[in-house]
PDB file of C-alpha atoms in Angstrom:
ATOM      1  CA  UNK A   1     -22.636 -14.927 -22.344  1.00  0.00           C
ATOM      2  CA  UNK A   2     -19.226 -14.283 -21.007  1.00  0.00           C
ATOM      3  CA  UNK A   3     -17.961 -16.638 -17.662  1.00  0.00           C
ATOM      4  CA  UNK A   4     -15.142 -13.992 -17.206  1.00  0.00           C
ATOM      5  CA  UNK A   5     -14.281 -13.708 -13.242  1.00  0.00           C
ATOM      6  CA  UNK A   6     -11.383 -11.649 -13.670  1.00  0.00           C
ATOM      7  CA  UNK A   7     -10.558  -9.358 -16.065  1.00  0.00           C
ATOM      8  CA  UNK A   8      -6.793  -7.180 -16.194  1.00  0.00           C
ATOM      9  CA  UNK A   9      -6.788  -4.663 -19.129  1.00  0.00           C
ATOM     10  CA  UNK A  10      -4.202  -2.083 -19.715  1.00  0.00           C
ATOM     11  CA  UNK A  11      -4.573   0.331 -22.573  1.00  0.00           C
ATOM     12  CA  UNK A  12      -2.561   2.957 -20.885  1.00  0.00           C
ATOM     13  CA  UNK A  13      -0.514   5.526 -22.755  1.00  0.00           C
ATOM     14  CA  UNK A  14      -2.519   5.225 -26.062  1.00  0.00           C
ATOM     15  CA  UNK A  15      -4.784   7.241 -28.438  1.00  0.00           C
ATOM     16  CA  UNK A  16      -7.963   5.272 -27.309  1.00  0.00           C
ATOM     17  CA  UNK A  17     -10.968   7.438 -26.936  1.00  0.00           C
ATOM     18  CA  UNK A  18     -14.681   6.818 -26.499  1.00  0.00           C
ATOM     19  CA  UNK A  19     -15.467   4.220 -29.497  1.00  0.00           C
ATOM     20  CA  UNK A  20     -13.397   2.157 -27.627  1.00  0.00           C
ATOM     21  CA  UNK A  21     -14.779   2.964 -24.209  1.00  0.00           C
ATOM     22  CA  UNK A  22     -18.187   2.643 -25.564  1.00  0.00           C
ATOM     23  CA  UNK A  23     -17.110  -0.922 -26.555  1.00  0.00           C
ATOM     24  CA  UNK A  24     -15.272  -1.868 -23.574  1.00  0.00           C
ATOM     25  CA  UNK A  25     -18.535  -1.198 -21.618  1.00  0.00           C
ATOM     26  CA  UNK A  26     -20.627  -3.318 -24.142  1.00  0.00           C
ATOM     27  CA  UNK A  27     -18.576  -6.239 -24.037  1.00  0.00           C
ATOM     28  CA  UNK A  28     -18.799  -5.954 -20.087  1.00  0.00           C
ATOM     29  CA  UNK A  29     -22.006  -5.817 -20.247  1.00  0.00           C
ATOM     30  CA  UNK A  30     -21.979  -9.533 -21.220  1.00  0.00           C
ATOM     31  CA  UNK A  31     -19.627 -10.408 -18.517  1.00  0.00           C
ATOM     32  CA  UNK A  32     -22.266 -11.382 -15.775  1.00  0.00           C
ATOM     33  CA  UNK A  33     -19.776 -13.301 -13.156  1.00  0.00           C
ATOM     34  CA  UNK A  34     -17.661 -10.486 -13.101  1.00  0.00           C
ATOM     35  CA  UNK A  35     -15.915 -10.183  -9.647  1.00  0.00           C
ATOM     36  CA  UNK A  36     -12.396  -8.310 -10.238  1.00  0.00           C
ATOM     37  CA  UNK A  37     -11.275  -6.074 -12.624  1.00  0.00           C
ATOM     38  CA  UNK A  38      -8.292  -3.922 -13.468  1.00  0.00           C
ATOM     39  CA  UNK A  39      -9.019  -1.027 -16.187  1.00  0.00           C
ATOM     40  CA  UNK A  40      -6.412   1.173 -17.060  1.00  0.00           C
ATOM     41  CA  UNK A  41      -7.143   3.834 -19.445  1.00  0.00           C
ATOM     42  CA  UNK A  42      -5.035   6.175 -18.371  1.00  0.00           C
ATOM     43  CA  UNK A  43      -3.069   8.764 -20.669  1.00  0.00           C
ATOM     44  CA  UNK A  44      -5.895   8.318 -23.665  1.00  0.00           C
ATOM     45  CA  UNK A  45      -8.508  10.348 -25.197  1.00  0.00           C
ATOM     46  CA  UNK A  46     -11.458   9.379 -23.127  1.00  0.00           C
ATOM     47  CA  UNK A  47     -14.030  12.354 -22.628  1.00  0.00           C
ATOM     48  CA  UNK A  48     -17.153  11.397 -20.743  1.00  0.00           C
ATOM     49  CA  UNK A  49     -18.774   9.570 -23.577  1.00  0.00           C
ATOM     50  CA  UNK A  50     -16.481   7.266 -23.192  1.00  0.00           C
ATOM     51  CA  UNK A  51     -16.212   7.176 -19.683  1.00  0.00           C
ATOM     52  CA  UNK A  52     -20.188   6.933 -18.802  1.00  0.00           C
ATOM     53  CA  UNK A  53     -19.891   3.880 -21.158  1.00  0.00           C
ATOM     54  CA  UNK A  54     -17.204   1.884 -19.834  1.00  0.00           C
ATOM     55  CA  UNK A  55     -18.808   2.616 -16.635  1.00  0.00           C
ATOM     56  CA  UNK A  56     -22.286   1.613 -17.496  1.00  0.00           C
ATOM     57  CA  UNK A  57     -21.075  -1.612 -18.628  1.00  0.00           C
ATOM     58  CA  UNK A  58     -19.772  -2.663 -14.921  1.00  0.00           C
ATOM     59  CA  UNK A  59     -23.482  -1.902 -13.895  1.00  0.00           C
ATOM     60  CA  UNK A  60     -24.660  -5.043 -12.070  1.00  0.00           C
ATOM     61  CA  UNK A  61     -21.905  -7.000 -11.637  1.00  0.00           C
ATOM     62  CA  UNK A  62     -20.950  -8.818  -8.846  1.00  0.00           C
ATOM     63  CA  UNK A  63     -17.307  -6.993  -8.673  1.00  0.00           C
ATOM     64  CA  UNK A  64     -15.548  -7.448  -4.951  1.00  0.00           C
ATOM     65  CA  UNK A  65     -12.288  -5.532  -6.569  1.00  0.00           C
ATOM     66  CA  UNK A  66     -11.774  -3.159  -8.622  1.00  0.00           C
ATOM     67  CA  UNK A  67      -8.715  -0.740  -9.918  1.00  0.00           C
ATOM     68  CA  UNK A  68      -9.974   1.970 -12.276  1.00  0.00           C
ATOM     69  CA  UNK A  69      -7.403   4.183 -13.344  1.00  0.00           C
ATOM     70  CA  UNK A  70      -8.577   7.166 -15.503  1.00  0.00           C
ATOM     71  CA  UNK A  71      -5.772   9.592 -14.568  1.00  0.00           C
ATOM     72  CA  UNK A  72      -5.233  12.184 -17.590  1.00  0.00           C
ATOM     73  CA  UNK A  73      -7.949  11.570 -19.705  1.00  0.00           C
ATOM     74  CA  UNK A  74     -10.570  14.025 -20.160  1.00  0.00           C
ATOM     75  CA  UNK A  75     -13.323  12.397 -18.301  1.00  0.00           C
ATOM     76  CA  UNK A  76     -15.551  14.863 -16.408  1.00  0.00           C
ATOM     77  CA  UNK A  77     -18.398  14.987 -14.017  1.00  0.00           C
ATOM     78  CA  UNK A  78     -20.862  12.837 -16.001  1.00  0.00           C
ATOM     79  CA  UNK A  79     -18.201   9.889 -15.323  1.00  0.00           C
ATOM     80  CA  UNK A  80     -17.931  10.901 -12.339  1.00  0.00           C
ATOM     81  CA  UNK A  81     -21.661  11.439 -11.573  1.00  0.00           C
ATOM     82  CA  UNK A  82     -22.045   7.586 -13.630  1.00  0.00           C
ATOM     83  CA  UNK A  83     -19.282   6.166 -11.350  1.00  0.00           C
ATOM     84  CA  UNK A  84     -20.454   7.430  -7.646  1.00  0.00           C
ATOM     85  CA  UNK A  85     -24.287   5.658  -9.067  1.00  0.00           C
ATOM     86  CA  UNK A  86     -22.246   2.448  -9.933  1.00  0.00           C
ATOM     87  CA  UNK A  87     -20.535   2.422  -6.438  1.00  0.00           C
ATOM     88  CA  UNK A  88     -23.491   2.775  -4.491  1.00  0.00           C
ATOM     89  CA  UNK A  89     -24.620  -0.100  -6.454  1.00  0.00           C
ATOM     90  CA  UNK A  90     -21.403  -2.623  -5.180  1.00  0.00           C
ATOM     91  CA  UNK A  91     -22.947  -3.739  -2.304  1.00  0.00           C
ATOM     92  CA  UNK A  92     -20.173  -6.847  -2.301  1.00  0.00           C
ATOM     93  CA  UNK A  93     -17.100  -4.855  -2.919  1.00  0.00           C
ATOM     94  CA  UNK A  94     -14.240  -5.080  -0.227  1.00  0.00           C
ATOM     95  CA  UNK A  95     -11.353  -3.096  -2.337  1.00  0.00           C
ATOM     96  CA  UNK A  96     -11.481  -0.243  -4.536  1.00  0.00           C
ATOM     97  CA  UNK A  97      -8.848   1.712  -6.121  1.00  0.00           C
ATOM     98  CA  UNK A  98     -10.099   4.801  -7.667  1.00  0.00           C
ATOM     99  CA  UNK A  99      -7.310   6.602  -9.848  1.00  0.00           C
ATOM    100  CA  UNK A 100      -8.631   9.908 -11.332  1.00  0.00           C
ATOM    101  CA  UNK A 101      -6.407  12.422 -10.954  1.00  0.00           C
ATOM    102  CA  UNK A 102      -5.899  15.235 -13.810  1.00  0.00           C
ATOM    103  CA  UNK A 103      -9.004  14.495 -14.841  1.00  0.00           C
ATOM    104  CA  UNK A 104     -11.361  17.302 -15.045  1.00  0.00           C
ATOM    105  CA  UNK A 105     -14.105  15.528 -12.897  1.00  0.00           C
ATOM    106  CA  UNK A 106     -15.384  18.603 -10.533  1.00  0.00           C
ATOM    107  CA  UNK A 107     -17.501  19.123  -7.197  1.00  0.00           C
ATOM    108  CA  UNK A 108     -20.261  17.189  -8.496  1.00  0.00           C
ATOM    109  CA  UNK A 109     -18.968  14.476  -9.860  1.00  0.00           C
ATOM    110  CA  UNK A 110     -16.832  14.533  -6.561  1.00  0.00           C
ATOM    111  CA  UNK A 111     -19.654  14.280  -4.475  1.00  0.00           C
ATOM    112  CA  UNK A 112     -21.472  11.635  -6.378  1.00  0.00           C
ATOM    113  CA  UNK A 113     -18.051   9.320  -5.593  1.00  0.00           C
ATOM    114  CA  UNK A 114     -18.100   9.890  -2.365  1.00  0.00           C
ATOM    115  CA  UNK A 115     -21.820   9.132  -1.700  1.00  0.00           C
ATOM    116  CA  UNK A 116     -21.083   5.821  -3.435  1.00  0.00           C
ATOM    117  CA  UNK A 117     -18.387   4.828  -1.344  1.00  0.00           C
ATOM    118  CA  UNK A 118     -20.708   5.928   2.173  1.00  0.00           C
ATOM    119  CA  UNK A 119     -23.162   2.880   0.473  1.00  0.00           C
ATOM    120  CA  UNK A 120     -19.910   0.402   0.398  1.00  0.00           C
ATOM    121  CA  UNK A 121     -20.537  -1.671   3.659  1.00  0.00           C
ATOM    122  CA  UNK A 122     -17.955  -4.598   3.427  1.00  0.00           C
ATOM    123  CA  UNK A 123     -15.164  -2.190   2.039  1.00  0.00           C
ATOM    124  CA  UNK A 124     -11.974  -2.749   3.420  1.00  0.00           C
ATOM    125  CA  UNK A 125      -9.118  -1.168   1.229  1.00  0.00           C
ATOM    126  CA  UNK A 126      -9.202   1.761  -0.792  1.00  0.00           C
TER     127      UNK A 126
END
């Protein structure tokens, strides 16, 4: 079992794609104390399979912060859809930073996000 608290990982601006966001989210999975994380992914190959992964492996953690930044990958509205189900799940969460642009997550992936943050009660910077 993993007693990580705090987690900062920056893959940015590399040819990582969904093998590696499939095992990113694994390996979170076993990170139960979780309470602030920093994922950047950004400029990489991750599709949704990738992205519903990593995302399904911060499922049920305790995180008060978190900085996702996805920004020109190819994640779509199945991350999206995965991530707006996660956030209404972070009833503990204070700050969020949500970095998704030229992605090509669409209206309904929109919409899930913002119906997570509505269930965010103790947010106070986004």
């Amino acid at each position: 079992r993993c007693e990580l608290q705090d987690l900062d990982l920056r893959l940015f601006d590399t040819d990582v794609a969904n093998n590696t966001g499939a095992a990113l989210g694994n390996a979170l999975r076993s990170c139960g104390k979780l309470e602030k994380a920093v994922i950047s992914l950004h400029y990489t190959k991750l599709t949704d399979a990738g992205g519903e992964a990593l995302v399904a492996g911060l499922v049920g953690k305790e995180l008060q912060d978190l900085d996702l930044r996805l920004f020109n990958t190819s994640v779509a509205d199945k991350t999206g859809l995965a991530l707006g189900k996660f956030l209404g799940s972070c009833g503990k969460m204070t700050k969020l930073s949500l970095i998704l642009a030229g992605t090509k997550i669409g209206d309904s992936g929109g919409e899930s996000i913002a119906n997570g943050l509505v269930a965010l009660p103790l947010l106070t910077t986004i």
